[in-house]
Amino acid sequence: MSAATANPDALELAEDAPGRPARLRWIGQPLVVVAMVVGVVAYVQLAHLDAVAARQLNLAALMERTWEHIVLAAVSTAVVLVIALPLGVILTRRRTRVAAPVIVAFANIGQSAPAIGLLVLLALWLGLGFTTTIIALAAYAILPVLRNTITGIQGVDPNLVEAGRGMGMSAMRVLLRIEVVLAVPVILAGVRVALVLLVGTATLATFIDGGGLGSLITTGITLQRTSVLVVGAVLVAALALFIDWLGRVVEEVARPKGM
C-alpha cells in the first residue's frame, strides 16, 4: 500500500468515481448552490411579503444570520481540530495506543447524544450564548476527526515507517514526513464530515441564543410564516452543500501526489 490503508472504521463521505459522474459533481454541486442562493435572493426581492416576514427576510438580516452561522461552524471546527488532531496522533503512539478505544468511546458519547439535549444541558450548566454553543458543537463533531486521524495514521504501511527509520530519520520526522502526510486524505475526509455535521447542527444554536440561520427556521415555525421557514432551510442546505464541495476541493489539492 502506498498510502493509508482503507479502513472500515474511518468516516468518509462517498468517494468520487472517475469519469463523467465525478466531473458533473465537481461542476454541478457549486452550480446548484449558486442557483439556490440566487433563488432565495430573487424570492425575497420579488415576493409580496407581509410586514413580519419582510422584516425577517430583508437582505441585511439574511447576511447577518448567514455570517453568524458560518462563524459558529468555523470556530467550532477550529476547536475540534485543535483538540482532535494532536490527540489522535498521540493515541497512535506505542505507549498510548492502548487508551485509544476508551478515548474514542468517550468521544462517541458526544455524537451519540441528541444534539439538542447536549445544547440544553450545557446551557443549564454554562449559561446561554456563543461560548456554550461552540463547546456543544465541538463536543458533537470531535469524533469524525479523532477517529479518522487515528485510522489514517494506523493505516500507513509499516514498511514505509521502517524505511524512514532505516534512513536515520527521528521519530518526529517519521511522523511528520511519512505518517501524517500519507494519512492526510483520511484525516481531511473526517474534517469534511465534521464540517457538514456542524453546519447542520448549528441550526439548533438558536435555542440557546447562539444565533445563526436556525433563528429563521424557529421564527418561521413560531410565527407560522412558511416563507421564513423555507428560506432558512434552503440557506442551510446551500451552505452545507458548499462546505461539502469546498472540502472535496481541499482534499484533492492536499492529497499527496500519486495517491
PDB file of C-alpha atoms in Angstrom:
ATOM      1  CA  MET A   1       0.000   0.000   0.000  1.00  0.00           C
ATOM      2  CA  SER A   2       1.387   3.388  -0.866  1.00  0.00           C
ATOM      3  CA  ALA A   3      -0.845   5.299   1.432  1.00  0.00           C
ATOM      4  CA  ALA A   4      -3.166   4.869   4.346  1.00  0.00           C
ATOM      5  CA  THR A   5      -4.979   1.567   4.157  1.00  0.00           C
ATOM      6  CA  ALA A   6      -8.715   1.711   3.635  1.00  0.00           C
ATOM      7  CA  ASN A   7     -10.303   1.059   6.985  1.00  0.00           C
ATOM      8  CA  PRO A   8     -13.983   0.460   7.672  1.00  0.00           C
ATOM      9  CA  ASP A   9     -13.707   2.456  10.899  1.00  0.00           C
ATOM     10  CA  ALA A  10     -12.859   5.644   9.020  1.00  0.00           C
ATOM     11  CA  LEU A  11     -15.707   8.049   8.489  1.00  0.00           C
ATOM     12  CA  GLU A  12     -15.686   9.084   4.870  1.00  0.00           C
ATOM     13  CA  LEU A  13     -18.261  10.539   2.536  1.00  0.00           C
ATOM     14  CA  ALA A  14     -18.641   8.777  -0.789  1.00  0.00           C
ATOM     15  CA  GLU A  15     -15.573   8.870  -2.992  1.00  0.00           C
ATOM     16  CA  ASP A  16     -15.928  10.373  -6.420  1.00  0.00           C
ATOM     17  CA  ALA A  17     -15.686   7.677  -9.042  1.00  0.00           C
ATOM     18  CA  PRO A  18     -13.579   8.685 -12.035  1.00  0.00           C
ATOM     19  CA  GLY A  19     -15.384   9.681 -15.180  1.00  0.00           C
ATOM     20  CA  ARG A  20     -18.371  11.737 -16.154  1.00  0.00           C
ATOM     21  CA  PRO A  21     -20.392  11.459 -12.894  1.00  0.00           C
ATOM     22  CA  ALA A  22     -17.421  12.811 -10.905  1.00  0.00           C
ATOM     23  CA  ARG A  23     -16.949  15.713 -13.316  1.00  0.00           C
ATOM     24  CA  LEU A  24     -20.641  16.517 -13.131  1.00  0.00           C
ATOM     25  CA  ARG A  25     -20.402  16.611  -9.343  1.00  0.00           C
ATOM     26  CA  TRP A  26     -17.404  18.950  -9.371  1.00  0.00           C
ATOM     27  CA  ILE A  27     -19.258  21.357 -11.644  1.00  0.00           C
ATOM     28  CA  GLY A  28     -22.860  20.645 -10.750  1.00  0.00           C
ATOM     29  CA  GLN A  29     -22.681  20.983  -6.969  1.00  0.00           C
ATOM     30  CA  PRO A  30     -21.473  24.630  -6.906  1.00  0.00           C
ATOM     31  CA  LEU A  31     -23.974  25.479  -9.651  1.00  0.00           C
ATOM     32  CA  VAL A  32     -26.774  24.062  -7.508  1.00  0.00           C
ATOM     33  CA  VAL A  33     -25.559  26.181  -4.568  1.00  0.00           C
ATOM     34  CA  VAL A  34     -25.493  29.325  -6.712  1.00  0.00           C
ATOM     35  CA  ALA A  35     -28.979  28.549  -8.052  1.00  0.00           C
ATOM     36  CA  MET A  36     -30.322  28.110  -4.508  1.00  0.00           C
ATOM     37  CA  VAL A  37     -28.830  31.408  -3.302  1.00  0.00           C
ATOM     38  CA  VAL A  38     -29.976  33.314  -6.393  1.00  0.00           C
ATOM     39  CA  GLY A  39     -33.445  31.826  -5.981  1.00  0.00           C
ATOM     40  CA  VAL A  40     -33.606  32.970  -2.346  1.00  0.00           C
ATOM     41  CA  VAL A  41     -32.446  36.490  -3.213  1.00  0.00           C
ATOM     42  CA  ALA A  42     -34.916  36.736  -6.097  1.00  0.00           C
ATOM     43  CA  TYR A  43     -37.729  35.488  -3.883  1.00  0.00           C
ATOM     44  CA  VAL A  44     -37.142  37.955  -1.034  1.00  0.00           C
ATOM     45  CA  GLN A  45     -36.850  40.800  -3.547  1.00  0.00           C
ATOM     46  CA  LEU A  46     -39.899  39.996  -5.660  1.00  0.00           C
ATOM     47  CA  ALA A  47     -42.348  38.213  -3.373  1.00  0.00           C
ATOM     48  CA  HIS A  48     -45.184  40.099  -1.686  1.00  0.00           C
ATOM     49  CA  LEU A  49     -44.337  39.501   1.977  1.00  0.00           C
ATOM     50  CA  ASP A  50     -46.245  40.783   4.975  1.00  0.00           C
ATOM     51  CA  ALA A  51     -44.500  43.087   7.449  1.00  0.00           C
ATOM     52  CA  VAL A  52     -43.374  40.269   9.772  1.00  0.00           C
ATOM     53  CA  ALA A  53     -41.858  38.142   7.002  1.00  0.00           C
ATOM     54  CA  ALA A  54     -40.321  41.170   5.276  1.00  0.00           C
ATOM     55  CA  ARG A  55     -38.538  42.162   8.498  1.00  0.00           C
ATOM     56  CA  GLN A  56     -37.055  38.674   8.837  1.00  0.00           C
ATOM     57  CA  LEU A  57     -36.135  38.262   5.169  1.00  0.00           C
ATOM     58  CA  ASN A  58     -34.506  41.537   4.247  1.00  0.00           C
ATOM     59  CA  LEU A  59     -31.051  41.014   2.719  1.00  0.00           C
ATOM     60  CA  ALA A  60     -29.161  42.647   5.596  1.00  0.00           C
ATOM     61  CA  ALA A  61     -30.800  40.322   8.120  1.00  0.00           C
ATOM     62  CA  LEU A  62     -30.174  37.261   5.925  1.00  0.00           C
ATOM     63  CA  MET A  63     -26.495  38.146   5.523  1.00  0.00           C
ATOM     64  CA  GLU A  64     -26.151  38.689   9.259  1.00  0.00           C
ATOM     65  CA  ARG A  65     -27.736  35.315  10.076  1.00  0.00           C
ATOM     66  CA  THR A  66     -25.655  33.557   7.427  1.00  0.00           C
ATOM     67  CA  TRP A  67     -22.451  35.121   8.765  1.00  0.00           C
ATOM     68  CA  GLU A  68     -23.377  34.077  12.316  1.00  0.00           C
ATOM     69  CA  HIS A  69     -23.891  30.527  11.052  1.00  0.00           C
ATOM     70  CA  ILE A  70     -20.539  30.487   9.250  1.00  0.00           C
ATOM     71  CA  VAL A  71     -18.746  31.819  12.349  1.00  0.00           C
ATOM     72  CA  LEU A  72     -20.368  29.147  14.538  1.00  0.00           C
ATOM     73  CA  ALA A  73     -19.290  26.369  12.156  1.00  0.00           C
ATOM     74  CA  ALA A  74     -15.788  27.795  11.597  1.00  0.00           C
ATOM     75  CA  VAL A  75     -14.940  28.444  15.245  1.00  0.00           C
ATOM     76  CA  SER A  76     -16.282  25.090  16.436  1.00  0.00           C
ATOM     77  CA  THR A  77     -14.329  23.356  13.645  1.00  0.00           C
ATOM     78  CA  ALA A  78     -11.163  25.147  14.749  1.00  0.00           C
ATOM     79  CA  VAL A  79     -11.742  23.948  18.319  1.00  0.00           C
ATOM     80  CA  VAL A  80     -12.285  20.394  17.044  1.00  0.00           C
ATOM     81  CA  LEU A  81      -9.053  20.482  15.040  1.00  0.00           C
ATOM     82  CA  VAL A  82      -7.005  21.864  17.933  1.00  0.00           C
ATOM     83  CA  ILE A  83      -8.232  19.037  20.179  1.00  0.00           C
ATOM     84  CA  ALA A  84      -8.739  16.062  17.858  1.00  0.00           C
ATOM     85  CA  LEU A  85      -5.660  16.206  15.614  1.00  0.00           C
ATOM     86  CA  PRO A  86      -2.939  16.161  18.296  1.00  0.00           C
ATOM     87  CA  LEU A  87      -4.985  13.799  20.448  1.00  0.00           C
ATOM     88  CA  GLY A  88      -5.409  11.422  17.514  1.00  0.00           C
ATOM     89  CA  VAL A  89      -1.676  11.467  16.819  1.00  0.00           C
ATOM     90  CA  ILE A  90      -0.843  10.831  20.489  1.00  0.00           C
ATOM     91  CA  LEU A  91      -3.209   7.864  20.588  1.00  0.00           C
ATOM     92  CA  THR A  92      -1.330   6.180  17.742  1.00  0.00           C
ATOM     93  CA  ARG A  93       1.985   6.149  19.637  1.00  0.00           C
ATOM     94  CA  ARG A  94       3.161   2.858  21.110  1.00  0.00           C
ATOM     95  CA  ARG A  95       2.840   3.896  24.761  1.00  0.00           C
ATOM     96  CA  THR A  96      -0.605   5.484  24.487  1.00  0.00           C
ATOM     97  CA  ARG A  97      -2.417   3.483  21.809  1.00  0.00           C
ATOM     98  CA  VAL A  98      -3.952   1.219  24.452  1.00  0.00           C
ATOM     99  CA  ALA A  99      -6.072   4.194  25.540  1.00  0.00           C
ATOM    100  CA  ALA A 100      -7.411   4.839  22.028  1.00  0.00           C
ATOM    101  CA  PRO A 101     -10.574   2.672  22.319  1.00  0.00           C
ATOM    102  CA  VAL A 102     -11.512   4.340  25.612  1.00  0.00           C
ATOM    103  CA  ILE A 103     -10.996   7.879  24.296  1.00  0.00           C
ATOM    104  CA  VAL A 104     -12.870   7.129  21.047  1.00  0.00           C
ATOM    105  CA  ALA A 105     -15.733   5.610  23.033  1.00  0.00           C
ATOM    106  CA  PHE A 106     -15.865   8.752  25.181  1.00  0.00           C
ATOM    107  CA  ALA A 107     -15.903  10.957  22.053  1.00  0.00           C
ATOM    108  CA  ASN A 108     -18.637   8.754  20.643  1.00  0.00           C
ATOM    109  CA  ILE A 109     -20.834   9.731  23.581  1.00  0.00           C
ATOM    110  CA  GLY A 110     -20.767  13.349  22.410  1.00  0.00           C
ATOM    111  CA  GLN A 111     -22.057  12.391  18.971  1.00  0.00           C
ATOM    112  CA  SER A 112     -24.469   9.713  20.130  1.00  0.00           C
ATOM    113  CA  ALA A 113     -26.261  12.063  22.500  1.00  0.00           C
ATOM    114  CA  PRO A 114     -29.064  14.098  20.884  1.00  0.00           C
ATOM    115  CA  ALA A 115     -27.585  17.437  19.852  1.00  0.00           C
ATOM    116  CA  ILE A 116     -30.453  19.449  21.286  1.00  0.00           C
ATOM    117  CA  GLY A 117     -30.134  17.622  24.603  1.00  0.00           C
ATOM    118  CA  LEU A 118     -26.411  18.345  24.744  1.00  0.00           C
ATOM    119  CA  LEU A 119     -27.048  22.025  23.995  1.00  0.00           C
ATOM    120  CA  VAL A 120     -29.691  22.351  26.685  1.00  0.00           C
ATOM    121  CA  LEU A 121     -27.634  20.548  29.344  1.00  0.00           C
ATOM    122  CA  LEU A 122     -24.580  22.698  28.650  1.00  0.00           C
ATOM    123  CA  ALA A 123     -26.756  25.827  28.668  1.00  0.00           C
ATOM    124  CA  LEU A 124     -28.087  24.896  32.101  1.00  0.00           C
ATOM    125  CA  TRP A 125     -24.509  24.441  33.307  1.00  0.00           C
ATOM    126  CA  LEU A 126     -22.647  27.247  31.499  1.00  0.00           C
ATOM    127  CA  GLY A 127     -25.428  29.642  30.556  1.00  0.00           C
ATOM    128  CA  LEU A 128     -26.745  30.797  27.190  1.00  0.00           C
ATOM    129  CA  GLY A 129     -24.707  32.290  24.373  1.00  0.00           C
ATOM    130  CA  PHE A 130     -21.917  31.872  21.848  1.00  0.00           C
ATOM    131  CA  THR A 131     -19.336  30.148  24.066  1.00  0.00           C
ATOM    132  CA  THR A 132     -21.725  27.445  25.224  1.00  0.00           C
ATOM    133  CA  THR A 133     -22.800  26.859  21.637  1.00  0.00           C
ATOM    134  CA  ILE A 134     -19.201  26.403  20.489  1.00  0.00           C
ATOM    135  CA  ILE A 135     -18.466  23.904  23.283  1.00  0.00           C
ATOM    136  CA  ALA A 136     -21.573  21.885  22.465  1.00  0.00           C
ATOM    137  CA  LEU A 137     -20.910  21.863  18.716  1.00  0.00           C
ATOM    138  CA  ALA A 138     -17.258  20.891  19.208  1.00  0.00           C
ATOM    139  CA  ALA A 139     -18.235  18.027  21.514  1.00  0.00           C
ATOM    140  CA  TYR A 140     -20.728  16.849  18.908  1.00  0.00           C
ATOM    141  CA  ALA A 141     -18.263  16.888  15.988  1.00  0.00           C
ATOM    142  CA  ILE A 142     -14.980  15.751  17.522  1.00  0.00           C
ATOM    143  CA  LEU A 143     -15.470  12.054  16.740  1.00  0.00           C
ATOM    144  CA  PRO A 144     -15.041  12.081  12.917  1.00  0.00           C
ATOM    145  CA  VAL A 145     -11.736  13.966  13.069  1.00  0.00           C
ATOM    146  CA  LEU A 146     -10.374  11.989  16.024  1.00  0.00           C
ATOM    147  CA  ARG A 147     -11.283   8.598  14.602  1.00  0.00           C
ATOM    148  CA  ASN A 148     -10.057   9.382  11.090  1.00  0.00           C
ATOM    149  CA  THR A 149      -6.763  10.741  12.434  1.00  0.00           C
ATOM    150  CA  ILE A 150      -6.173   7.516  14.366  1.00  0.00           C
ATOM    151  CA  THR A 151      -7.327   5.317  11.496  1.00  0.00           C
ATOM    152  CA  GLY A 152      -5.339   7.223   8.889  1.00  0.00           C
ATOM    153  CA  ILE A 153      -2.050   7.039  10.780  1.00  0.00           C
ATOM    154  CA  GLN A 154      -2.555   3.419  11.834  1.00  0.00           C
ATOM    155  CA  GLY A 155      -3.248   2.551   8.193  1.00  0.00           C
ATOM    156  CA  VAL A 156       0.129   3.773   6.931  1.00  0.00           C
ATOM    157  CA  ASP A 157       2.241   0.945   5.548  1.00  0.00           C
ATOM    158  CA  PRO A 158       4.647  -0.161   8.352  1.00  0.00           C
ATOM    159  CA  ASN A 159       7.342  -0.848   5.738  1.00  0.00           C
ATOM    160  CA  LEU A 160       7.393   2.868   4.842  1.00  0.00           C
ATOM    161  CA  VAL A 161       7.737   3.800   8.510  1.00  0.00           C
ATOM    162  CA  GLU A 162      10.592   1.320   8.960  1.00  0.00           C
ATOM    163  CA  ALA A 163      12.243   2.619   5.781  1.00  0.00           C
ATOM    164  CA  GLY A 164      12.166   6.132   7.221  1.00  0.00           C
ATOM    165  CA  ARG A 165      13.722   4.938  10.461  1.00  0.00           C
ATOM    166  CA  GLY A 166      16.312   2.999   8.494  1.00  0.00           C
ATOM    167  CA  MET A 167      17.298   6.235   6.761  1.00  0.00           C
ATOM    168  CA  GLY A 168      18.101   7.735  10.145  1.00  0.00           C
ATOM    169  CA  MET A 169      15.013   9.892  10.489  1.00  0.00           C
ATOM    170  CA  SER A 170      13.940  10.784  14.015  1.00  0.00           C
ATOM    171  CA  ALA A 171      10.570   9.666  15.343  1.00  0.00           C
ATOM    172  CA  MET A 172       9.195  13.191  14.881  1.00  0.00           C
ATOM    173  CA  ARG A 173      10.392  13.395  11.269  1.00  0.00           C
ATOM    174  CA  VAL A 174       8.905   9.970  10.502  1.00  0.00           C
ATOM    175  CA  LEU A 175       5.617  11.162  11.984  1.00  0.00           C
ATOM    176  CA  LEU A 176       5.511  14.487  10.144  1.00  0.00           C
ATOM    177  CA  ARG A 177       7.072  13.463   6.811  1.00  0.00           C
ATOM    178  CA  ILE A 178       5.630   9.971   6.351  1.00  0.00           C
ATOM    179  CA  GLU A 179       2.749   9.059   8.661  1.00  0.00           C
ATOM    180  CA  VAL A 180       0.839  12.339   8.718  1.00  0.00           C
ATOM    181  CA  VAL A 181       1.445  13.043   5.029  1.00  0.00           C
ATOM    182  CA  LEU A 182       0.123   9.644   3.944  1.00  0.00           C
ATOM    183  CA  ALA A 183      -2.815   9.901   6.342  1.00  0.00           C
ATOM    184  CA  VAL A 184      -3.877  13.319   5.011  1.00  0.00           C
ATOM    185  CA  PRO A 185      -6.679  12.055   2.698  1.00  0.00           C
ATOM    186  CA  VAL A 186      -8.334  10.082   5.527  1.00  0.00           C
ATOM    187  CA  ILE A 187      -7.904  12.947   8.013  1.00  0.00           C
ATOM    188  CA  LEU A 188      -9.344  15.508   5.591  1.00  0.00           C
ATOM    189  CA  ALA A 189     -12.329  13.245   4.935  1.00  0.00           C
ATOM    190  CA  GLY A 190     -13.007  13.322   8.685  1.00  0.00           C
ATOM    191  CA  VAL A 191     -12.699  17.113   8.744  1.00  0.00           C
ATOM    192  CA  ARG A 192     -15.164  17.384   5.867  1.00  0.00           C
ATOM    193  CA  VAL A 193     -17.663  15.122   7.629  1.00  0.00           C
ATOM    194  CA  ALA A 194     -17.303  17.218  10.802  1.00  0.00           C
ATOM    195  CA  LEU A 195     -17.855  20.469   8.893  1.00  0.00           C
ATOM    196  CA  VAL A 196     -21.032  19.230   7.214  1.00  0.00           C
ATOM    197  CA  LEU A 197     -22.290  17.938  10.587  1.00  0.00           C
ATOM    198  CA  LEU A 198     -21.578  21.295  12.198  1.00  0.00           C
ATOM    199  CA  VAL A 199     -23.362  23.321   9.520  1.00  0.00           C
ATOM    200  CA  GLY A 200     -26.498  21.252  10.061  1.00  0.00           C
ATOM    201  CA  THR A 201     -26.274  21.089  13.845  1.00  0.00           C
ATOM    202  CA  ALA A 202     -25.598  24.834  14.187  1.00  0.00           C
ATOM    203  CA  THR A 203     -29.256  25.426  13.292  1.00  0.00           C
ATOM    204  CA  LEU A 204     -30.027  24.348  16.880  1.00  0.00           C
ATOM    205  CA  ALA A 205     -27.883  27.158  18.291  1.00  0.00           C
ATOM    206  CA  THR A 206     -30.872  29.465  18.213  1.00  0.00           C
ATOM    207  CA  PHE A 207     -32.404  27.565  21.150  1.00  0.00           C
ATOM    208  CA  ILE A 208     -29.599  28.763  23.459  1.00  0.00           C
ATOM    209  CA  ASP A 209     -29.205  32.246  21.987  1.00  0.00           C
ATOM    210  CA  GLY A 210     -26.330  31.250  19.725  1.00  0.00           C
ATOM    211  CA  GLY A 211     -27.689  32.910  16.579  1.00  0.00           C
ATOM    212  CA  GLY A 212     -27.337  31.545  13.063  1.00  0.00           C
ATOM    213  CA  LEU A 213     -29.793  30.541  10.358  1.00  0.00           C
ATOM    214  CA  GLY A 214     -31.714  28.357  12.780  1.00  0.00           C
ATOM    215  CA  SER A 215     -33.401  31.511  14.081  1.00  0.00           C
ATOM    216  CA  LEU A 216     -35.155  31.880  10.719  1.00  0.00           C
ATOM    217  CA  ILE A 217     -36.457  28.320  10.930  1.00  0.00           C
ATOM    218  CA  THR A 218     -37.726  28.676  14.501  1.00  0.00           C
ATOM    219  CA  THR A 219     -39.217  32.102  13.744  1.00  0.00           C
ATOM    220  CA  GLY A 220     -40.997  30.695  10.721  1.00  0.00           C
ATOM    221  CA  ILE A 221     -42.480  27.894  12.827  1.00  0.00           C
ATOM    222  CA  THR A 222     -43.376  30.114  15.781  1.00  0.00           C
ATOM    223  CA  LEU A 223     -44.991  32.877  13.714  1.00  0.00           C
ATOM    224  CA  GLN A 224     -46.427  30.479  11.131  1.00  0.00           C
ATOM    225  CA  ARG A 225     -44.567  32.143   8.282  1.00  0.00           C
ATOM    226  CA  THR A 226     -43.759  29.356   5.810  1.00  0.00           C
ATOM    227  CA  SER A 227     -41.700  31.700   3.635  1.00  0.00           C
ATOM    228  CA  VAL A 228     -39.309  32.463   6.526  1.00  0.00           C
ATOM    229  CA  LEU A 229     -39.041  28.773   7.407  1.00  0.00           C
ATOM    230  CA  VAL A 230     -38.303  27.706   3.814  1.00  0.00           C
ATOM    231  CA  VAL A 231     -35.742  30.457   3.191  1.00  0.00           C
ATOM    232  CA  GLY A 232     -33.867  29.485   6.363  1.00  0.00           C
ATOM    233  CA  ALA A 233     -33.879  25.803   5.431  1.00  0.00           C
ATOM    234  CA  VAL A 234     -32.739  26.473   1.846  1.00  0.00           C
ATOM    235  CA  LEU A 235     -29.840  28.657   3.020  1.00  0.00           C
ATOM    236  CA  VAL A 236     -28.684  25.984   5.494  1.00  0.00           C
ATOM    237  CA  ALA A 237     -28.824  23.333   2.752  1.00  0.00           C
ATOM    238  CA  ALA A 238     -26.924  25.587   0.333  1.00  0.00           C
ATOM    239  CA  LEU A 239     -24.249  26.270   2.933  1.00  0.00           C
ATOM    240  CA  ALA A 240     -23.851  22.548   3.709  1.00  0.00           C
ATOM    241  CA  LEU A 241     -23.530  21.697   0.002  1.00  0.00           C
ATOM    242  CA  PHE A 242     -20.949  24.455  -0.471  1.00  0.00           C
ATOM    243  CA  ILE A 243     -18.902  23.299   2.531  1.00  0.00           C
ATOM    244  CA  ASP A 244     -19.002  19.717   1.259  1.00  0.00           C
ATOM    245  CA  TRP A 245     -17.816  20.817  -2.197  1.00  0.00           C
ATOM    246  CA  LEU A 246     -15.110  23.061  -0.731  1.00  0.00           C
ATOM    247  CA  GLY A 247     -13.902  20.177   1.468  1.00  0.00           C
ATOM    248  CA  ARG A 248     -13.585  17.952  -1.606  1.00  0.00           C
ATOM    249  CA  VAL A 249     -11.533  20.636  -3.353  1.00  0.00           C
ATOM    250  CA  VAL A 250      -9.192  20.919  -0.360  1.00  0.00           C
ATOM    251  CA  GLU A 251      -8.879  17.112  -0.200  1.00  0.00           C
ATOM    252  CA  GLU A 252      -7.916  16.980  -3.868  1.00  0.00           C
ATOM    253  CA  VAL A 253      -5.396  19.809  -3.582  1.00  0.00           C
ATOM    254  CA  ALA A 254      -3.809  18.494  -0.358  1.00  0.00           C
ATOM    255  CA  ARG A 255      -3.708  14.858  -1.470  1.00  0.00           C
ATOM    256  CA  PRO A 256      -0.077  13.684  -1.848  1.00  0.00           C
ATOM    257  CA  LYS A 257       0.881  13.094  -5.470  1.00  0.00           C
ATOM    258  CA  GLY A 258       0.480   9.509  -6.641  1.00  0.00           C
ATOM    259  CA  MET A 259      -2.255   8.592  -4.135  1.00  0.00           C
TER     260      MET A 259
END
